[in-house]
Short mmCIF file of C-alpha atoms and ligand atoms in Angstrom, two decimals:
data_model
loop_
_atom_site.label_atom_id
_atom_site.label_comp_id
_atom_site.label_asym_id
_atom_site.label_seq_id
_atom_site.Cartn_x
_atom_site.Cartn_y
_atom_site.Cartn_z
CA UNK A 1 -15.10 -13.35 16.75
CA UNK A 2 -12.83 -15.70 16.51
CA UNK A 3 -14.15 -18.35 19.22
CA UNK A 4 -17.41 -17.82 17.70
CA UNK A 5 -16.18 -19.19 14.37
CA UNK A 6 -14.24 -21.92 15.85
CA UNK A 7 -17.39 -23.35 17.89
CA UNK A 8 -19.58 -22.81 14.23
CA UNK A 9 -17.19 -24.89 12.43
CA UNK A 10 -16.29 -27.33 15.21
CA UNK A 11 -20.42 -27.46 15.04
CA UNK A 12 -20.31 -27.94 11.20
CA UNK A 13 -17.21 -30.72 11.48
CA UNK A 14 -19.72 -33.01 13.58
CA UNK A 15 -22.51 -32.24 10.85
CA UNK A 16 -20.11 -33.44 8.14
CA UNK A 17 -19.13 -36.51 9.96
CA UNK A 18 -23.20 -37.38 10.05
CA UNK A 19 -23.86 -36.53 6.31
CA UNK A 20 -20.70 -37.62 4.99
CA UNK A 21 -22.46 -40.42 3.08
CA UNK A 22 -25.84 -38.58 2.36
CA UNK A 23 -23.39 -35.51 0.85
CA UNK A 24 -20.68 -36.51 -0.23
CA UNK A 25 -19.52 -33.11 -1.74
CA UNK A 26 -19.68 -31.56 2.20
CA UNK A 27 -16.27 -33.91 2.60
CA UNK A 28 -14.32 -31.29 0.31
CA UNK A 29 -14.02 -29.83 4.27
CA UNK A 30 -11.29 -27.17 4.72
CA UNK A 31 -9.90 -26.38 8.14
CA UNK A 32 -9.51 -22.35 6.69
CA UNK A 33 -11.87 -20.07 8.40
CA UNK A 34 -13.95 -17.71 6.51
CA UNK A 35 -12.02 -14.72 9.11
CA UNK A 36 -8.60 -15.97 8.15
CA UNK A 37 -7.99 -13.32 6.27
CA UNK A 38 -5.73 -10.24 6.61
CA UNK A 39 -7.33 -7.64 6.64
CA UNK A 40 -9.75 -9.31 9.00
CA UNK A 41 -13.55 -8.64 7.22
CA UNK A 42 -16.06 -6.48 8.78
CA UNK A 43 -18.39 -9.34 9.02
CA UNK A 44 -18.43 -13.30 8.08
CA UNK A 45 -21.22 -15.75 8.28
CA UNK A 46 -19.61 -19.13 8.10
CA UNK A 47 -21.58 -22.26 6.86
CA UNK A 48 -19.59 -25.22 6.98
CA UNK A 49 -21.83 -27.52 4.88
CA UNK A 50 -21.35 -25.07 1.92
CA UNK A 51 -17.68 -25.49 1.26
CA UNK A 52 -16.79 -24.98 -2.88
CA UNK A 53 -13.99 -26.57 -3.92
CA UNK A 54 -12.37 -25.54 -7.45
CA UNK A 55 -12.27 -27.84 -10.23
CA UNK A 56 -10.95 -28.91 -13.59
CA UNK A 57 -14.03 -27.28 -15.16
CA UNK A 58 -14.62 -24.22 -12.93
CA UNK A 59 -15.39 -21.17 -14.67
CA UNK A 60 -14.49 -17.38 -13.98
CA UNK A 61 -18.38 -15.42 -14.67
CA UNK A 62 -17.87 -11.87 -15.44
CA UNK A 63 -19.66 -9.32 -17.99
CA UNK A 64 -17.65 -6.87 -19.72
CA UNK A 65 -17.26 -4.36 -17.11
CA UNK A 66 -15.80 -6.44 -14.60
CA UNK A 67 -13.92 -8.48 -17.26
CA UNK A 68 -10.26 -6.89 -15.97
CA UNK A 69 -10.85 -8.07 -12.25
CA UNK A 70 -11.69 -11.73 -14.09
CA UNK A 71 -8.79 -11.78 -15.88
CA UNK A 72 -6.45 -10.98 -12.90
CA UNK A 73 -8.17 -13.42 -10.56
CA UNK A 74 -7.57 -16.37 -13.77
CA UNK A 75 -3.98 -15.17 -13.79
CA UNK A 76 -3.48 -15.86 -10.13
CA UNK A 77 -5.15 -19.11 -10.02
CA UNK A 78 -4.12 -20.56 -13.01
CA UNK A 79 -0.06 -21.18 -12.40
CA UNK A 80 -0.97 -23.38 -9.52
CA UNK A 81 -4.14 -25.31 -10.07
CA UNK A 82 -3.16 -26.03 -13.93
CA UNK A 83 -7.09 -25.44 -14.69
CA UNK A 84 -8.17 -23.38 -17.54
CA UNK A 85 -10.60 -21.29 -15.70
CA UNK A 86 -11.83 -19.61 -18.79
CA UNK A 87 -13.60 -16.21 -17.99
CA UNK A 88 -16.97 -16.26 -19.88
CA UNK A 89 -19.91 -14.00 -19.77
CA UNK A 90 -22.18 -16.37 -18.56
CA UNK A 91 -22.26 -19.86 -17.27
CA UNK A 92 -23.46 -22.41 -14.93
CA UNK A 93 -21.97 -25.48 -13.00
CA UNK A 94 -18.72 -24.82 -11.23
CA UNK A 95 -18.24 -20.96 -11.30
CA UNK A 96 -16.77 -17.99 -9.86
CA UNK A 97 -18.66 -15.01 -10.11
CA UNK A 98 -17.79 -11.43 -10.52
CA UNK A 99 -21.07 -9.22 -10.35
CA UNK A 100 -20.96 -5.72 -10.71
CA UNK A 101 -24.21 -4.13 -9.55
CA UNK A 102 -25.99 -2.37 -6.83
CA UNK A 103 -24.44 -4.05 -3.42
CA UNK A 104 -26.06 -2.67 -0.30
CA UNK A 105 -23.89 -1.60 3.10
CA UNK A 106 -20.29 -1.98 1.07
CA UNK A 107 -20.06 1.24 -0.74
CA UNK A 108 -17.32 2.20 -3.05
CA UNK A 109 -14.29 0.11 -2.13
CA UNK A 110 -16.22 -2.94 -0.63
CA UNK A 111 -17.65 -6.23 -1.58
CA UNK A 112 -19.66 -9.23 -0.66
CA UNK A 113 -18.38 -12.59 -1.24
CA UNK A 114 -20.83 -15.47 -0.59
CA UNK A 115 -19.68 -19.16 -1.24
CA UNK A 116 -21.99 -22.33 -1.36
CA UNK A 117 -21.14 -25.61 -3.43
CA UNK A 118 -21.60 -24.77 -6.68
CA UNK A 119 -19.34 -21.58 -6.64
CA UNK A 120 -18.16 -18.39 -5.29
CA UNK A 121 -20.20 -14.74 -5.80
CA UNK A 122 -18.18 -11.99 -5.63
CA UNK A 123 -20.59 -8.47 -5.94
CA UNK A 124 -19.71 -4.92 -5.57
CA UNK A 125 -20.41 -1.34 -6.77
CA UNK A 126 -17.05 -1.07 -8.14
CA UNK A 127 -14.49 -2.85 -9.73
CA UNK A 128 -12.36 -1.89 -6.81
CA UNK A 129 -14.52 -3.60 -4.85
CA UNK A 130 -14.58 -6.43 -7.07
CA UNK A 131 -11.00 -6.48 -6.95
CA UNK A 132 -10.68 -6.49 -3.08
CA UNK A 133 -13.12 -9.29 -2.84
CA UNK A 134 -10.87 -10.95 -5.31
CA UNK A 135 -7.78 -10.64 -2.70
CA UNK A 136 -10.05 -11.90 0.15
CA UNK A 137 -10.81 -14.91 -2.04
CA UNK A 138 -7.01 -15.39 -2.87
CA UNK A 139 -6.43 -16.23 1.02
CA UNK A 140 -9.61 -18.07 1.37
CA UNK A 141 -7.74 -20.34 -0.82
CA UNK A 142 -4.91 -22.91 0.38
CA UNK A 143 -1.28 -20.91 0.70
CA UNK A 144 0.04 -23.31 -2.28
CA UNK A 145 -2.08 -21.34 -4.49
CA UNK A 146 0.46 -18.61 -4.64
CA UNK A 147 2.68 -21.24 -6.22
CA UNK A 148 4.14 -20.33 -9.70
CA UNK A 149 4.11 -24.40 -10.57
CA UNK A 150 1.05 -26.99 -10.76
CA UNK A 151 0.40 -28.28 -7.07
CA UNK A 152 -0.92 -31.93 -8.08
CA UNK A 153 -2.23 -32.75 -4.86
CA UNK A 154 -3.73 -29.64 -3.11
CA UNK A 155 -7.59 -29.71 -2.98
CA UNK A 156 -8.58 -26.05 -4.04
CA UNK A 157 -11.39 -25.53 -1.30
CA UNK A 158 -12.79 -22.14 -0.25
CA UNK A 159 -14.91 -22.25 2.95
CA UNK A 160 -19.08 -21.63 2.68
CA UNK A 161 -20.66 -18.74 4.24
CA UNK A 162 -20.90 -15.15 3.53
CA UNK A 163 -18.75 -12.32 3.94
CA UNK A 164 -19.61 -8.89 3.61
CA UNK A 165 -16.59 -6.24 3.90
CA UNK A 166 -15.78 -2.40 3.50
CA UNK A 167 -13.01 -0.38 4.62
CA UNK A 168 -12.47 1.63 7.69
CA UNK A 169 -10.41 4.05 5.84
CA UNK A 170 -10.67 5.11 1.81
CA UNK A 171 -6.89 5.74 1.87
CA UNK A 172 -4.71 2.72 2.54
CA UNK A 173 -1.14 3.91 1.11
CA UNK A 174 2.47 2.44 1.12
CA UNK A 175 5.42 4.92 0.11
CA UNK A 176 8.26 3.84 -1.77
CA UNK A 177 11.78 5.83 -1.43
CA UNK A 178 12.95 5.56 -5.31
CA UNK A 179 15.35 8.46 -4.65
CA UNK A 180 18.14 7.33 -2.04
CA UNK A 181 18.24 4.01 -4.09
CA UNK A 182 16.46 4.02 -6.80
CA UNK A 183 14.48 0.88 -8.32
CA UNK A 184 13.57 0.20 -11.66
CA UNK A 185 9.97 0.04 -13.39
CA UNK A 186 9.76 -4.15 -12.57
CA UNK A 187 10.51 -3.60 -8.89
CA UNK A 188 8.20 -1.36 -8.45
CA UNK A 189 6.11 -3.40 -10.22
CA UNK A 190 6.69 -6.68 -8.04
CA UNK A 191 5.86 -4.35 -4.82
CA UNK A 192 2.61 -3.29 -6.28
CA UNK A 193 1.92 -6.49 -6.53
CA UNK A 194 2.64 -7.76 -3.23
CA UNK A 195 0.62 -4.88 -1.64
CA UNK A 196 -2.10 -4.75 -3.52
CA UNK A 197 -2.85 -8.45 -1.94
CA UNK A 198 -3.36 -6.64 1.21
CA UNK A 199 -6.20 -4.04 -0.03
CA UNK A 200 -3.65 -1.09 -0.39
CA UNK A 201 -4.87 1.39 -2.88
CA UNK A 202 -2.30 4.19 -2.79
CA UNK A 203 1.55 4.04 -3.69
CA UNK A 204 3.38 7.15 -2.59
CA UNK A 205 6.68 7.42 -4.95
CA UNK A 206 9.06 9.78 -3.33
CA UNK A 207 10.69 10.89 -6.46
CA UNK A 208 13.54 13.62 -5.20
CA UNK A 209 15.74 14.13 -2.93
CA UNK A 210 18.68 15.33 -1.87
CA UNK A 211 20.43 12.07 -3.25
CA UNK A 212 18.35 11.79 -6.77
CA UNK A 213 15.88 13.22 -9.42
CA UNK A 214 14.12 10.28 -10.77
CA UNK A 215 11.49 12.01 -12.90
CA UNK A 216 11.62 13.00 -16.57
CA UNK A 217 10.93 16.61 -16.66
CA UNK A 218 11.26 17.48 -20.67
CA UNK A 219 11.53 21.21 -19.86
CA UNK A 220 14.62 20.85 -17.35
CA UNK A 221 16.51 17.82 -18.70
CA UNK A 222 19.37 17.97 -16.29
CA UNK A 223 17.29 16.84 -13.26
CA UNK A 224 17.73 13.75 -14.30
CA UNK A 225 20.43 13.87 -16.72
CA UNK A 226 22.85 14.76 -13.63
CA UNK A 227 20.40 14.82 -10.88
CA UNK A 228 19.61 11.42 -11.34
CA UNK A 229 23.05 10.06 -12.07
CA UNK A 230 23.68 8.56 -8.57
CA UNK A 231 22.21 7.13 -4.82
CA UNK A 232 22.92 6.99 -1.75
CA UNK A 233 26.89 5.23 -1.30
CA UNK A 234 27.21 6.23 -4.87
CA UNK A 235 25.91 3.97 -6.98
CA UNK A 236 24.71 4.90 -10.79
CA UNK A 237 21.10 5.67 -9.31
CA UNK A 238 18.09 6.25 -12.48
CA UNK A 239 15.17 7.53 -13.35
CA UNK A 240 11.83 7.37 -15.24
CA UNK A 241 10.82 8.54 -18.75
CA UNK A 242 7.61 10.35 -18.72
CA UNK A 243 6.10 6.70 -20.96
CA UNK A 244 7.80 4.31 -18.11
CA UNK A 245 6.42 6.72 -15.22
CA UNK A 246 2.92 6.65 -17.43
CA UNK A 247 3.68 2.79 -17.68
CA UNK A 248 3.66 2.44 -13.81
CA UNK A 249 0.71 4.24 -13.26
CA UNK A 250 -1.34 2.40 -15.57
CA UNK A 251 0.50 -1.01 -14.13
CA UNK A 252 -0.67 0.75 -10.65
CA UNK A 253 -4.22 0.69 -11.68
CA UNK A 254 -4.58 -2.53 -13.23
CA UNK A 255 -3.80 -3.65 -9.49
CA UNK A 256 -6.61 -0.61 -8.25
CA UNK A 257 -4.13 1.43 -6.97
CA UNK A 258 -3.61 5.24 -7.51
CA UNK A 259 0.26 6.52 -7.52
CA UNK A 260 1.01 9.80 -5.95
CA UNK A 261 3.90 11.15 -6.87
CA UNK A 262 6.24 13.22 -4.17
CA UNK A 263 8.52 16.28 -5.36
CA UNK A 264 9.97 17.08 -2.19
CA UNK A 265 10.59 20.59 -1.58
CA UNK A 266 11.74 23.40 -0.27
CA UNK A 267 14.71 21.23 1.40
CA UNK A 268 15.67 17.72 0.49
CA UNK A 269 16.50 19.15 -2.78
CA UNK A 270 20.18 19.40 -3.61
CA UNK A 271 19.80 17.05 -6.64
CA UNK A 272 17.67 19.63 -8.29
CA UNK A 273 20.22 22.61 -6.85
CA UNK A 274 23.56 20.44 -7.99
CA UNK A 275 21.60 20.09 -11.68
CA UNK A 276 20.88 23.67 -12.37
CA UNK A 277 22.98 26.69 -10.55
CA UNK A 278 20.66 29.18 -11.12
CA UNK A 279 18.27 27.53 -8.41
CA UNK A 280 20.73 28.25 -5.96
CA UNK A 281 20.66 31.70 -4.26
CA UNK A 282 24.14 32.35 -5.03
CA UNK A 283 24.04 30.96 -8.30
CA UNK A 284 26.44 28.10 -7.41
CA UNK A 285 25.60 24.56 -8.27
CA UNK A 286 26.79 21.99 -5.20
CA UNK A 287 27.97 18.81 -5.78
CA UNK A 288 26.27 15.86 -6.49
CA UNK A 289 25.12 13.82 -2.68
CA UNK A 290 25.65 10.29 -1.98
CA UNK A 291 25.28 10.44 1.81
CA UNK A 292 22.25 10.34 3.95
CA UNK A 293 22.43 13.52 6.29
CA UNK A 294 19.04 15.45 6.17
CA UNK A 295 18.13 19.46 6.61
CA UNK A 296 21.02 21.12 4.34
CA UNK A 297 19.40 22.33 1.25
CA UNK A 298 16.52 24.46 0.37
CA UNK A 299 15.09 26.48 -3.14
CA UNK A 300 15.68 29.66 -3.30
CA UNK A 301 12.55 31.08 -2.03
CA UNK A 302 13.26 34.66 -3.05
CA UNK A 303 13.97 33.79 -6.65
CA UNK A 304 11.26 33.96 -9.46
CA UNK A 305 12.80 31.43 -11.50
CA UNK A 306 12.11 29.06 -8.24
CA UNK A 307 8.71 29.69 -9.20
CA UNK A 308 9.12 29.12 -12.80
CA UNK A 309 10.96 25.70 -12.54
CA UNK A 310 8.26 24.51 -10.15
CA UNK A 311 5.51 25.83 -12.24
CA UNK A 312 6.91 23.49 -15.18
CA UNK A 313 7.85 20.76 -12.88
CA UNK A 314 3.88 20.64 -11.10
CA UNK A 315 2.44 21.24 -14.64
CA UNK A 316 4.39 18.44 -16.47
CA UNK A 317 3.99 15.83 -13.52
CA UNK A 318 0.05 17.18 -13.31
CA UNK A 319 -0.48 15.73 -16.96
CA UNK A 320 1.18 12.41 -16.68
CA UNK A 321 -0.66 11.85 -12.97
CA UNK A 322 -4.59 10.64 -13.54
CA UNK A 323 -4.80 10.79 -9.39
CA UNK A 324 -6.24 13.82 -7.58
CA UNK A 325 -3.25 14.48 -5.66
CA UNK A 326 0.51 15.56 -5.94
CA UNK A 327 2.60 15.37 -3.08
CA UNK A 328 5.38 18.68 -2.46
CA UNK A 329 7.27 16.79 0.77
CA UNK A 330 7.92 20.02 2.75
CA UNK A 331 9.76 18.14 5.70
CA UNK A 332 12.44 18.52 7.19
CA UNK A 333 13.21 22.32 5.72
CA UNK A 334 16.12 23.20 7.74
CA UNK A 335 17.58 25.00 5.79
CA UNK A 336 14.66 27.40 4.88
CA UNK A 337 13.67 30.04 8.06
CA UNK A 338 10.23 29.47 9.17
CA UNK A 339 9.15 32.80 7.49
CA UNK A 340 10.48 31.49 4.00
CA UNK A 341 9.25 28.78 4.40
CA UNK A 342 5.43 30.52 5.08
CA UNK A 343 6.56 32.20 1.97
CA UNK A 344 6.98 29.63 -0.43
CA UNK A 345 4.45 27.20 0.60
CA UNK A 346 2.15 30.28 0.32
CA UNK A 347 3.34 30.31 -3.69
CA UNK A 348 3.68 26.71 -4.27
CA UNK A 349 0.28 25.35 -3.34
CA UNK A 350 -1.64 27.45 -5.78
CA UNK A 351 0.59 25.58 -8.46
CA UNK A 352 -1.06 22.41 -7.25
CA UNK A 353 -4.47 23.96 -7.23
CA UNK A 354 -3.93 25.80 -11.48
CA UNK A 355 -2.69 22.26 -12.30
CA UNK A 356 -5.94 20.82 -11.14
CA UNK A 357 -4.74 19.00 -8.21
CA UNK A 358 -4.99 18.51 -4.51
CA UNK A 359 -1.61 18.72 -2.32
CA UNK A 360 -0.51 16.36 0.06
CA UNK A 361 2.55 16.81 2.35
CA UNK A 362 4.51 16.09 5.32
CA UNK A 363 2.91 17.71 8.48
CA UNK A 364 4.93 20.15 8.72
CA UNK A 365 3.17 21.76 6.03
CA UNK A 366 0.14 22.19 8.36
CA UNK A 367 1.96 25.11 9.65
CA UNK A 368 1.34 27.09 6.55
CA UNK A 369 -2.61 26.97 6.76
CA UNK A 370 -2.77 24.94 3.50
CA UNK A 371 -6.50 24.49 2.20
CA UNK A 372 -8.78 22.06 3.40
CA UNK A 373 -8.44 20.21 0.10
CA UNK A 374 -4.64 19.76 1.28
CA UNK A 375 -3.55 16.31 3.27
CA UNK A 376 -1.05 16.59 5.90
CA UNK A 377 0.95 13.18 6.29
CA UNK A 378 1.49 13.13 10.32
CA UNK A 379 5.34 11.51 10.71
CA UNK A 380 6.01 12.42 13.77
CA UNK A 381 6.73 10.17 16.95
CA UNK A 382 4.93 11.91 20.28
CA UNK A 383 1.63 11.30 19.27
CA UNK A 384 0.95 15.46 19.23
CA UNK A 385 1.24 18.33 17.05
CA UNK A 386 -0.42 21.38 17.62
CA UNK A 387 -0.05 22.60 13.78
CA UNK A 388 -1.61 18.95 12.15
CA UNK A 389 -4.40 19.44 14.98
CA UNK A 390 -5.34 22.67 14.22
CA UNK A 391 -5.20 21.66 10.29
CA UNK A 392 -7.87 18.79 11.22
CA UNK A 393 -10.00 21.63 13.30
CA UNK A 394 -10.06 23.68 9.80
CA UNK A 395 -11.57 20.54 8.02
CA UNK A 396 -8.02 19.28 6.38
CA UNK A 397 -8.04 15.38 6.43
CA UNK A 398 -4.97 13.72 7.86
CA UNK A 399 -2.86 10.76 6.41
CA UNK A 400 -1.21 8.67 9.77
CA UNK A 401 2.30 7.60 9.57
CA UNK A 402 3.61 7.91 13.23
CA UNK A 403 7.09 7.16 12.11
CA UNK A 404 7.45 4.78 15.40
CA UNK A 405 4.34 2.75 14.09
CA UNK A 406 4.10 3.04 10.40
CA UNK A 407 7.74 3.89 9.42
CA UNK A 408 8.14 0.27 7.71
CA UNK A 409 12.10 1.54 7.22
CA UNK A 410 13.24 0.92 11.07
CA UNK A 411 15.05 -1.82 12.21
CA UNK A 412 12.70 -4.58 13.68
CA UNK A 413 15.69 -4.61 16.56
CA UNK A 414 19.23 -3.96 17.02
CA UNK A 415 20.50 -7.10 15.11
CA UNK A 416 18.28 -6.14 11.95
CA UNK A 417 20.69 -6.09 8.90
CA UNK A 418 18.71 -3.32 7.19
CA UNK A 419 16.79 -0.05 8.53
CA UNK A 420 17.30 2.78 10.66
CA UNK A 421 16.49 3.13 13.92
CA UNK A 422 15.99 6.87 14.52
CA UNK A 423 12.32 6.66 15.54
CA UNK A 424 13.12 3.51 17.58
CA UNK A 425 13.10 0.07 16.84
CA UNK A 426 9.57 -1.15 15.64
CA UNK A 427 8.90 -4.79 16.35
CA UNK A 428 5.89 -6.50 14.56
CA UNK A 429 3.32 -6.23 17.33
CA UNK A 430 4.67 -2.22 17.63
CA UNK A 431 3.44 -1.71 13.96
CA UNK A 432 0.19 -3.30 14.57
CA UNK A 433 -0.69 -1.97 17.75
CA UNK A 434 -2.15 1.32 17.52
CA UNK A 435 -4.91 2.89 16.27
CA UNK A 436 -4.89 5.91 13.85
CA UNK A 437 -8.35 7.41 15.75
CA UNK A 438 -6.19 8.29 19.14
CA UNK A 439 -2.53 8.43 17.35
CA UNK A 440 -2.62 12.46 17.11
CA UNK A 441 -4.24 14.52 20.20
CA UNK A 442 -6.63 16.51 19.04
CA UNK A 443 -7.58 14.49 15.70
CA UNK A 444 -10.39 12.07 15.74
CA UNK A 445 -11.57 9.32 13.22
CA UNK A 446 -13.46 11.05 10.89
CA UNK A 447 -10.83 13.81 10.87
CA UNK A 448 -8.37 10.35 9.51
CA UNK A 449 -7.73 10.18 5.53
CA UNK A 450 -6.08 6.92 6.16
CA UNK A 451 -2.73 5.50 6.86
CA UNK A 452 0.33 4.69 4.89
CA UNK A 453 3.00 2.59 5.58
CA UNK A 454 6.74 4.99 4.35
CA UNK A 455 9.44 2.52 2.86
CA UNK A 456 12.82 4.99 2.98
CA UNK A 457 15.62 3.27 1.61
CA UNK A 458 18.71 4.80 3.05
CA UNK A 459 19.87 0.69 3.65
CA UNK A 460 18.00 -1.06 0.86
CA UNK A 461 18.64 -2.05 -2.79
CA UNK A 462 16.46 -4.08 -4.54
CA UNK A 463 12.90 -6.53 -3.55
CA UNK A 464 14.61 -8.77 -0.96
CA UNK A 465 15.47 -6.02 0.53
CA UNK A 466 11.88 -4.37 0.56
CA UNK A 467 10.28 -7.19 1.40
CA UNK A 468 12.43 -8.12 4.58
CA UNK A 469 11.33 -4.74 6.02
CA UNK A 470 7.95 -4.48 4.62
CA UNK A 471 6.51 -7.82 5.54
CA UNK A 472 5.41 -8.80 7.79
CA UNK A 473 4.61 -5.05 8.84
CA UNK A 474 3.10 -3.64 5.77
CA UNK A 475 0.05 -6.67 6.07
CA UNK A 476 -0.64 -4.81 9.93
CA UNK A 477 -0.73 -1.35 8.67
CA UNK A 478 -2.95 -2.79 5.91
CA UNK A 479 -5.36 -4.21 8.43
CA UNK A 480 -5.35 -0.87 10.53
CA UNK A 481 -6.60 0.83 7.78
CA UNK A 482 -9.21 -1.43 6.61
CA UNK A 483 -10.66 -3.42 9.44
CA UNK A 484 -12.65 -1.89 12.07
CA UNK A 485 -11.50 -1.06 15.39
CA UNK A 486 -13.75 -3.58 17.01
CA UNK A 487 -11.66 -6.25 15.26
CA UNK A 488 -8.30 -5.21 16.73
CA UNK A 489 -6.73 -7.75 18.55
CA UNK A 490 -2.65 -8.67 18.80
CA UNK A 491 -3.36 -12.09 20.09
CA UNK A 492 -5.71 -13.33 17.23
CA UNK A 493 -4.05 -11.33 14.31
CA UNK A 494 -0.79 -13.25 15.47
CA UNK A 495 -2.52 -16.36 14.52
CA UNK A 496 -3.84 -15.07 11.06
CA UNK A 497 -0.16 -13.32 10.63
CA UNK A 498 1.15 -16.94 11.19
CA UNK A 499 -1.34 -18.55 8.40
CA UNK A 500 0.72 -15.67 6.23
CA UNK A 501 4.28 -17.10 5.89
CA UNK A 502 3.58 -20.50 3.71
CA UNK A 503 1.88 -17.79 1.26
CA UNK A 504 4.76 -15.65 1.44
CA UNK A 505 7.06 -18.51 0.97
CA UNK A 506 5.07 -19.55 -2.17
CA UNK A 507 5.29 -15.78 -3.44
CA UNK A 508 8.91 -16.26 -2.83
CA UNK A 509 8.86 -13.18 -0.78
CA UNK A 510 11.75 -12.75 1.86
CA UNK A 511 9.90 -11.80 5.07
CA UNK A 512 11.16 -11.38 8.67
CA UNK A 513 10.20 -14.51 10.60
CA UNK A 514 9.62 -12.47 14.18
CA UNK A 515 9.94 -14.34 17.24
CA UNK A 516 6.42 -12.73 17.86
CA UNK A 517 4.92 -14.59 15.87
CA UNK A 518 4.30 -18.85 15.75
CA UNK A 519 5.38 -19.11 11.60
CA UNK A 520 3.44 -22.11 10.33
C1 LIG B 1 10.66 12.24 6.89
O1 LIG B 1 10.65 10.78 7.24
N1 LIG B 1 11.25 12.76 6.81
C2 LIG B 1 8.80 12.89 6.33
#
């Protein structure tokens, strides 16, 4: 595809030379191509004679239903252009138009983007689609569009032509572990802004683990007062009040991202067990834990108080979570017998349903024959798990996060200053070169819900660290989740990835300059 586009633009460049005097506006030309975008669009038809140049008189046209996306777009473009870019309900001249209405082929998350010399029109059936189109437009502009101050000498040219684009999978997620190290609401919001530009539409927050409980539960206040008071390494930890969590949910929604909260259970529960002695089988609260071992804690499966507690937790969490999914963990329950695990999940899954939600869980949950609405999240490394395949055969959709590909907390190589390596070293090409439709034996394309890039936080403490592990790998996972498999090609991907470097520099993102990419 890339070569076809290159030929087209060469042809276009020749035309530009021939017509430069007759059509001065065409001389605005850009070296950018319509496919120089991550995730690569489904279909692009370039028209090199139809480049558009943003100017001080450009307006953003949007009706009331598209206003939120228009305001977001204006907020992106104003700092670096210095243009007013007012949002108006109708206008002629130089325009960026956001048009919400029936749009063929693109479904409920896709969009059409048409650029000619007068402007850009993004059309979609939904505001999610418009927002996705805005992310594409952003990448079609020069990298300096991301600068936070006015770039006086920049030429804000968008390449001419049409894009029709829609995702391969509806679920394209990132996960942030706020339990091993706590991240403040502002730190999470920055990550939300960063992942939104790659059309990620789910943020899974790992809110409770052995080292910390991070969400206020009003009926069990010691969970946060005590259980939230530390983290890996013994730092002060922290937690979100329900109001702060609701604000995070709303902020994510403004970036067209749904928050999926996780309370891991029955293992990974030391912070809760330490907060309430009665949750322990022996009635004795263990001390808080600040190490990085796994698999040593378990809720007491035989006690009624365990399910009273979980009913309260799930009820309060469901009430402040508008998304349909609650993640109940279920991984590495090595301190729970298999029989107890079955009993436990058999009691907890109905509580999730009682509060109107569907469950997500790590792939171990597939072993309990959960309802078909439950989404097992595959995190193994060997591409096979009989229980996951059996769940898929029963109708459960599987979320793909194979740890040796999609775990963006793994080190890139033995010298990486951050990250773990229990699943291997995961260089940029490793994280990009896989196919969700063949990642797990017995699970095919139509049984896949989507992909997710988990970022565990044993070794990271701030946004600088988050960025180093997430970028560039998150961009590759996002492309795998959005773009058709027919476009998958490391050699052309690494060229498009190189183009992201100046963007990340302009955004202040601390990315890993992998030697596998010829960074610009
Ligand atoms: C996991 O990495 N324990 C899901």
